[in-house]
PDB file of C-alpha atoms in Angstrom:
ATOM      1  CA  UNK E   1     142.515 110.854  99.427  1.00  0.00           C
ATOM      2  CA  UNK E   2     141.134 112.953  96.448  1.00  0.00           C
ATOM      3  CA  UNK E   3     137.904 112.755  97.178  1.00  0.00           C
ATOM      4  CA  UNK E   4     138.732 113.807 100.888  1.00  0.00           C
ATOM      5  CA  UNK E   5     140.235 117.224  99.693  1.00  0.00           C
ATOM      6  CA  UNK E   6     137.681 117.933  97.019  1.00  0.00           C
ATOM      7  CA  UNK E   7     134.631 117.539 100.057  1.00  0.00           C
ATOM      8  CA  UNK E   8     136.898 119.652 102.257  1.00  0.00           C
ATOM      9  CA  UNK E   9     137.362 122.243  99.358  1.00  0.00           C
ATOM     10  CA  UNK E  10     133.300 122.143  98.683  1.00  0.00           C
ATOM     11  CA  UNK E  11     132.808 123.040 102.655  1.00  0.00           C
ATOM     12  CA  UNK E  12     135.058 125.800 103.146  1.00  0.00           C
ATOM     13  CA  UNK E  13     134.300 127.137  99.406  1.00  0.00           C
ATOM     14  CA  UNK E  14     137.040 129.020  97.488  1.00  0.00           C
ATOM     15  CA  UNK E  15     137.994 131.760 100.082  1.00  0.00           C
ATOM     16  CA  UNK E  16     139.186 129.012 102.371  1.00  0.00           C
ATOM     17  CA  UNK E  17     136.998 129.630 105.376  1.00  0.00           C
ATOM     18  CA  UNK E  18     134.660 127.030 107.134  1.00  0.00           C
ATOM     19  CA  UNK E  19     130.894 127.545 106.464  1.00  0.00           C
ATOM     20  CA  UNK E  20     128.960 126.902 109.557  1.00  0.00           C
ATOM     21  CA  UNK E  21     126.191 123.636 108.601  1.00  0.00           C
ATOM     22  CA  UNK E  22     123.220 124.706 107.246  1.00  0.00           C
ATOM     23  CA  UNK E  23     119.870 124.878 109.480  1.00  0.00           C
ATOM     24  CA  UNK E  24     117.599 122.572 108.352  1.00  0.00           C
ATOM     25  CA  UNK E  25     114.216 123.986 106.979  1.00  0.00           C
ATOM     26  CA  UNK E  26     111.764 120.581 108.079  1.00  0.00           C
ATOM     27  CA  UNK E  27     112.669 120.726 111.439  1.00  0.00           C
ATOM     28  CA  UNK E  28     111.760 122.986 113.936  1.00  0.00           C
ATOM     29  CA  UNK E  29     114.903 125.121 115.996  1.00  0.00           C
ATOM     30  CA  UNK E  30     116.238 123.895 118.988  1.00  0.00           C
ATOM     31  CA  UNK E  31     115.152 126.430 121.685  1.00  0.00           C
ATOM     32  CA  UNK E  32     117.476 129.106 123.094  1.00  0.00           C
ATOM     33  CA  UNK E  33     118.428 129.368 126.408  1.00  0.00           C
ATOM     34  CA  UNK E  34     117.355 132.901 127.945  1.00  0.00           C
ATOM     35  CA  UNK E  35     118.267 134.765 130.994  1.00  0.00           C
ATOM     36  CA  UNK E  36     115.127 136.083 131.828  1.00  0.00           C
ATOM     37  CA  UNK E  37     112.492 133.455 133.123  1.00  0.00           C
ATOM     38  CA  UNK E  38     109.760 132.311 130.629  1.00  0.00           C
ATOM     39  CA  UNK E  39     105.795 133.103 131.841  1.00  0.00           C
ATOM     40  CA  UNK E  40     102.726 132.849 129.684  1.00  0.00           C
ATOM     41  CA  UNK E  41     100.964 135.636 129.007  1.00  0.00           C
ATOM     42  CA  UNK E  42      97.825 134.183 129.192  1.00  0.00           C
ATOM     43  CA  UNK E  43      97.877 132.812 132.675  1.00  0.00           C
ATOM     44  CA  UNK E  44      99.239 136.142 133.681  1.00  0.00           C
ATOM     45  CA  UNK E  45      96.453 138.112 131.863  1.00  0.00           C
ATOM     46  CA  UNK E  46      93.739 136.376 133.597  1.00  0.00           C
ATOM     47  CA  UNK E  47      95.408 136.790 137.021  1.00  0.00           C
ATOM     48  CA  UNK E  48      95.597 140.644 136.219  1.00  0.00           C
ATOM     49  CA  UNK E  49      92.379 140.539 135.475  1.00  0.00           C
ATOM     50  CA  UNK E  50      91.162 138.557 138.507  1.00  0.00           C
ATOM     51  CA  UNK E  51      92.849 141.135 140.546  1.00  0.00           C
ATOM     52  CA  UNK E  52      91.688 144.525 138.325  1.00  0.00           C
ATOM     53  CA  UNK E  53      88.011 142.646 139.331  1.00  0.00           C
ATOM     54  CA  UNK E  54      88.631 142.345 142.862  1.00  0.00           C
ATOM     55  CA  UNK E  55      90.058 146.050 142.923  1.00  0.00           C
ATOM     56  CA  UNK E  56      86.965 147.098 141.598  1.00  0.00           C
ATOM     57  CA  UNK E  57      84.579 145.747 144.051  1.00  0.00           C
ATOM     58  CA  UNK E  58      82.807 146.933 147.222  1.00  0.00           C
ATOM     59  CA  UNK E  59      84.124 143.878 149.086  1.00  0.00           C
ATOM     60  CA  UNK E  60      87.799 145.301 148.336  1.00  0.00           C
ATOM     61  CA  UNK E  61      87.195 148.824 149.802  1.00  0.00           C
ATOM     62  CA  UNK E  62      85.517 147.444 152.652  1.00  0.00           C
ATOM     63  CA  UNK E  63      88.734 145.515 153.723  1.00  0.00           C
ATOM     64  CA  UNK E  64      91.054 148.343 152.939  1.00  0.00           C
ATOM     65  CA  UNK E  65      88.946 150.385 155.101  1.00  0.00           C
ATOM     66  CA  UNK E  66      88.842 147.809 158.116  1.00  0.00           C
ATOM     67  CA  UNK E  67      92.905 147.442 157.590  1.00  0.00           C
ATOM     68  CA  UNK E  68      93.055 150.767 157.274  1.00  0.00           C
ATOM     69  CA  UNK E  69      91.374 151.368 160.750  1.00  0.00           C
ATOM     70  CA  UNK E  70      93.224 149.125 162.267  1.00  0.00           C
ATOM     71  CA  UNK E  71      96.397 150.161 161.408  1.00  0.00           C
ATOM     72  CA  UNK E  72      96.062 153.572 162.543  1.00  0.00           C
ATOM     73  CA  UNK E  73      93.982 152.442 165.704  1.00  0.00           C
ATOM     74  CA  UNK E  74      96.541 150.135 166.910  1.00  0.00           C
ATOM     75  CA  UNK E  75      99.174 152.734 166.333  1.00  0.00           C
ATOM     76  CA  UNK E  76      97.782 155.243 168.093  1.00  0.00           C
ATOM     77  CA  UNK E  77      96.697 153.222 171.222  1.00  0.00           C
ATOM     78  CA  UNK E  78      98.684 150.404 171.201  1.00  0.00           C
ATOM     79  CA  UNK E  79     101.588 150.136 173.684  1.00  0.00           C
ATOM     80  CA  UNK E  80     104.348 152.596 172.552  1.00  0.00           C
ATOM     81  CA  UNK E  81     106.824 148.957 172.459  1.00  0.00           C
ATOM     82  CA  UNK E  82     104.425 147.193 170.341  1.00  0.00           C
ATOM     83  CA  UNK E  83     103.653 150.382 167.710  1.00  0.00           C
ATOM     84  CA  UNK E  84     105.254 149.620 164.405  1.00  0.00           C
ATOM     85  CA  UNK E  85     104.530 152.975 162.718  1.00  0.00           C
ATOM     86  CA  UNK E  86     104.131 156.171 164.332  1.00  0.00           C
ATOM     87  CA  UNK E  87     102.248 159.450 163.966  1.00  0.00           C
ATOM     88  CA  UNK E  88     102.922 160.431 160.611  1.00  0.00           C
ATOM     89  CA  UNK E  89     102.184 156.884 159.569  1.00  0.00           C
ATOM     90  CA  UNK E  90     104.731 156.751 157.171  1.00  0.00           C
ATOM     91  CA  UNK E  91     104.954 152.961 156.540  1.00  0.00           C
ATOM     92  CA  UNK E  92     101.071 153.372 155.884  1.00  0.00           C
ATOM     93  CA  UNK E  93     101.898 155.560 153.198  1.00  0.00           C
ATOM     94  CA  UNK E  94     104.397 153.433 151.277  1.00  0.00           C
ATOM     95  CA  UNK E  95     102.371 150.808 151.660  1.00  0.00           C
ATOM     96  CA  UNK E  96      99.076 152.536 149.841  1.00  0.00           C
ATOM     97  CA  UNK E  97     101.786 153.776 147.208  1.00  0.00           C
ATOM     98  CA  UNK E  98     103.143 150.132 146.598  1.00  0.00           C
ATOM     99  CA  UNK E  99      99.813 148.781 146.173  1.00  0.00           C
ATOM    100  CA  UNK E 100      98.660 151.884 144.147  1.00  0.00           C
ATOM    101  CA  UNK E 101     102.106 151.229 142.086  1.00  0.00           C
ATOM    102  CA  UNK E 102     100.891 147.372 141.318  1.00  0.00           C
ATOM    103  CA  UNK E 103      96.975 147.860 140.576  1.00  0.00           C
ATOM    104  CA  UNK E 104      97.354 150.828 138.275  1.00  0.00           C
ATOM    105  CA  UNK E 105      99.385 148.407 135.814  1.00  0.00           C
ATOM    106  CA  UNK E 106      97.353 145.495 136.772  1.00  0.00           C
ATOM    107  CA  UNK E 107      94.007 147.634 135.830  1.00  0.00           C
ATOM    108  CA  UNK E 108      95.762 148.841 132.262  1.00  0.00           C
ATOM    109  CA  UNK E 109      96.259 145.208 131.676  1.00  0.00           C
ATOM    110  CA  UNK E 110      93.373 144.312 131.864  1.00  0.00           C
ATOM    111  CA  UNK E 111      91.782 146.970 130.350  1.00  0.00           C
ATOM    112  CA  UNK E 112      93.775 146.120 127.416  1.00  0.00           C
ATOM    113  CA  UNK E 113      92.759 142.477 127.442  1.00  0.00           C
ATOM    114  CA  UNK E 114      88.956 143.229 127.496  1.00  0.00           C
ATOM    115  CA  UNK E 115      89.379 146.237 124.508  1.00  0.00           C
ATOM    116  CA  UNK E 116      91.328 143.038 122.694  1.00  0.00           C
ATOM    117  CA  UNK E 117      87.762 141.316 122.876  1.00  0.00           C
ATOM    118  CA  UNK E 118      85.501 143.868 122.523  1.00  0.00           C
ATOM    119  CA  UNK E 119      88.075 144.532 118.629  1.00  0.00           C
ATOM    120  CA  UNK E 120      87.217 140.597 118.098  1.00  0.00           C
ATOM    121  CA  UNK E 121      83.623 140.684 118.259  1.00  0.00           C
ATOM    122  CA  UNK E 122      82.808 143.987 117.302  1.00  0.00           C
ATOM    123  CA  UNK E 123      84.836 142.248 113.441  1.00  0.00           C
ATOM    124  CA  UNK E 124      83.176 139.177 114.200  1.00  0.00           C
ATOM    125  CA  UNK E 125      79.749 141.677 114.340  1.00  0.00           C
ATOM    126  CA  UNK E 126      80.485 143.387 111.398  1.00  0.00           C
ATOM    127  CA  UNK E 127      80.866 140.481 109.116  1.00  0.00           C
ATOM    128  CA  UNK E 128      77.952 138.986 110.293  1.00  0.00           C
ATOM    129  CA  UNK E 129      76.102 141.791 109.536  1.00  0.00           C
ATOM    130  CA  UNK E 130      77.796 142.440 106.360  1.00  0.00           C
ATOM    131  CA  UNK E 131      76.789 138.625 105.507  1.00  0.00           C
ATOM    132  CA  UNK E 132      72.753 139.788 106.460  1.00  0.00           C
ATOM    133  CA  UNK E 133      73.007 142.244 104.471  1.00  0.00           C
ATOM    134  CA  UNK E 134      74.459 140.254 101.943  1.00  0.00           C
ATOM    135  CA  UNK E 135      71.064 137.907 102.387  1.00  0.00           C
ATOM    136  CA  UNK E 136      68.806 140.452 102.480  1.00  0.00           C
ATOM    137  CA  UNK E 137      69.624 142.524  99.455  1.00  0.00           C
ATOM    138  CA  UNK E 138      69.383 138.489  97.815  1.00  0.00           C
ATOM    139  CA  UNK E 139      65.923 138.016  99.035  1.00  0.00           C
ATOM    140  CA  UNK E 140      64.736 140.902  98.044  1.00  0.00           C
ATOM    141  CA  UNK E 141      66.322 140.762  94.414  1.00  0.00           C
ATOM    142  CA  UNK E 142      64.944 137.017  94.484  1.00  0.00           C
ATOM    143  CA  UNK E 143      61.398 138.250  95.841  1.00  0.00           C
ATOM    144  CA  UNK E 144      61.402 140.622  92.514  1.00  0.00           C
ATOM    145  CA  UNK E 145      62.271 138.446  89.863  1.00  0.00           C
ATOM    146  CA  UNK E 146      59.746 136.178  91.284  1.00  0.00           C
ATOM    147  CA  UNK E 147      56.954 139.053  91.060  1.00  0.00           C
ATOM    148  CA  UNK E 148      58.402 140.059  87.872  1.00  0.00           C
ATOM    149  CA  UNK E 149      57.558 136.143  87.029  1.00  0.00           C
ATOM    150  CA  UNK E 150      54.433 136.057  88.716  1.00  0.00           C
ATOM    151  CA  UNK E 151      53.283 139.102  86.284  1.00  0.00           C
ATOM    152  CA  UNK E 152      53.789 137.074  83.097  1.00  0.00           C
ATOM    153  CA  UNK E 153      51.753 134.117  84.533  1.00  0.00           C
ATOM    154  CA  UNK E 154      48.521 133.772  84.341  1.00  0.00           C
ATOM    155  CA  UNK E 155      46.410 134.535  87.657  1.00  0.00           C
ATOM    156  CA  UNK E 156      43.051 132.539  88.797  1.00  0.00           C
ATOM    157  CA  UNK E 157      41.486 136.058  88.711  1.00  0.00           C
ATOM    158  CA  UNK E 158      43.145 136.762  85.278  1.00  0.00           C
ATOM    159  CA  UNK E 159      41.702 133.207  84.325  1.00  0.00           C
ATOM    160  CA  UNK E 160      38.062 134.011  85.557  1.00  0.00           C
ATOM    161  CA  UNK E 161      38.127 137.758  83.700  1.00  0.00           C
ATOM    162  CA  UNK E 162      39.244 135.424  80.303  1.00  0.00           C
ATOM    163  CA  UNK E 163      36.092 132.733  80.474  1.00  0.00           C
ATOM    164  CA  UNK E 164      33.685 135.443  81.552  1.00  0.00           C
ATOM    165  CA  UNK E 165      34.188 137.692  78.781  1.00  0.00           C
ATOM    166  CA  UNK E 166      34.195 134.509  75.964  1.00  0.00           C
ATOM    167  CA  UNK E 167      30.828 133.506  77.852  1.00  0.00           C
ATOM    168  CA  UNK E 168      29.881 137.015  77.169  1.00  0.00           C
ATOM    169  CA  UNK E 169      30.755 136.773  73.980  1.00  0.00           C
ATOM    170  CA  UNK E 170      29.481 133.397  73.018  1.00  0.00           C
ATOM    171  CA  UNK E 171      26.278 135.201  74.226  1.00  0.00           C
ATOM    172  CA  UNK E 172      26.001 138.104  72.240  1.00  0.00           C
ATOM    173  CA  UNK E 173      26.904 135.698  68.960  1.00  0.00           C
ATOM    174  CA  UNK E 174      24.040 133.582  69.842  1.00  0.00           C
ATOM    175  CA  UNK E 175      21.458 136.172  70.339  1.00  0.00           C
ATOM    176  CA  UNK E 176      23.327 137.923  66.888  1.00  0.00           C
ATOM    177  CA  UNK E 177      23.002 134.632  64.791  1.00  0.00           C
ATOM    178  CA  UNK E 178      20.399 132.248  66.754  1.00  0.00           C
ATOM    179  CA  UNK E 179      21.007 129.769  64.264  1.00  0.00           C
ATOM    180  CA  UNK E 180      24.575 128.971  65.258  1.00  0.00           C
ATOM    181  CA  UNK E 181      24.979 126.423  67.818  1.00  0.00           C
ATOM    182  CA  UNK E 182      27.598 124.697  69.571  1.00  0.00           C
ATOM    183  CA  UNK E 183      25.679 121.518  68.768  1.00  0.00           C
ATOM    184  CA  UNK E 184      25.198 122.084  64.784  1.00  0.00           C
ATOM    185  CA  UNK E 185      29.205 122.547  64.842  1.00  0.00           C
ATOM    186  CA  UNK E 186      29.824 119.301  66.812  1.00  0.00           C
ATOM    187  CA  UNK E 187      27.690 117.282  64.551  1.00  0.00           C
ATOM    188  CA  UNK E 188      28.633 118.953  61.145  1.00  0.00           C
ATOM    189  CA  UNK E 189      32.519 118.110  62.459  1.00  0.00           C
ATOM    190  CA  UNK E 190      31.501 114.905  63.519  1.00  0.00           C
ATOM    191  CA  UNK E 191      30.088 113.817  59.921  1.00  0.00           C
ATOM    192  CA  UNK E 192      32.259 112.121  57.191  1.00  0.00           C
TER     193      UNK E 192
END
């Protein structure tokens, strides 16, 4: 019975009042109920956009035109029973400002969508570019360390300017001192 009242005292804490439990942290919330209905925003985006494409066609003001026609046609020359909107065309009216009222939004929407894009890869462009430069200005320091290398090594025309000048020189030594030879050395290092 102890043990009872001190885990009742440890859940309602010193003041007395009852602590609600404690959400747990490795478990995802249970959903809450809302009033309005749920729609994803994607689905609806692309249907905007759908529509905003269709609005901006030839095909589209074609039809309006031909409904257009029509409507005014028939209710001027249609029998004055069967005439649903007269003169004034009123009805016509509120019907061009209803579907005025729903493409405007529509068209903003996807507007919006497309700038979201166009924000994604213009980044995506400017890190890619920022990643060429990034190579280039590698390259090039890579392409002058390698001619600041190439400088220090020894060149086949570098080579070739080398032996002809000793030939040159071996020349000038042998018509200075004809009694030098090549072959006197060879033999003199030769003996014991």
């Amino acid at each position: 019975m102890a043990g009872d009242e001190r885990a009742k005292a440890a859940s309602t804490g010193s003041s007395g009042l009852v602590r609600p439990p404690r959400a747990r942290l490795d478990q995802p919330k249970a959903p809450r109920r809302r009033l309005l209905p749920e729609y994803d925003p994607e689905a609806f985006g692309r249907f905007s956009e759908r529509i905003a494409r269709f609005l901006g066609t030839g095909r589209f003001i074609v039809w309006m035109t031909l409904i257009i026609i029509i409507w005014v046609l028939w209710n001027i020359f249609a029998p004055k029973d069967l005439r649903f909107d007269q003169y004034p065309f009123i009805f016509l009216t509120l019907m061009l400002s209803l579907q005025a009222s729903y493409a405007a939004p529509l068209i903003l929407l996807a507007q919006n969508r497309q700038d979201d894009r166009d924000r994604v890869t213009h980044e995506q462009d400017r890190k890619q570019n920022e990643r060429s430069i990034a190579d280039t200005e590698y390259l090039t320091r890579e392409i002058a360390a390698l001619r600041m290398g190439l400088g220090e090594v020894a060149t086949r025309d570098w080579i070739r300017s080398e032996l002809q000048d000793m030939v040159k020189d071996m020349e000038e030594r042998q018509v200075l001192f004809p009694g030098e030879s090549d072959e006197g050395d060879r033999r003199g290092a030769t003996r014991p």
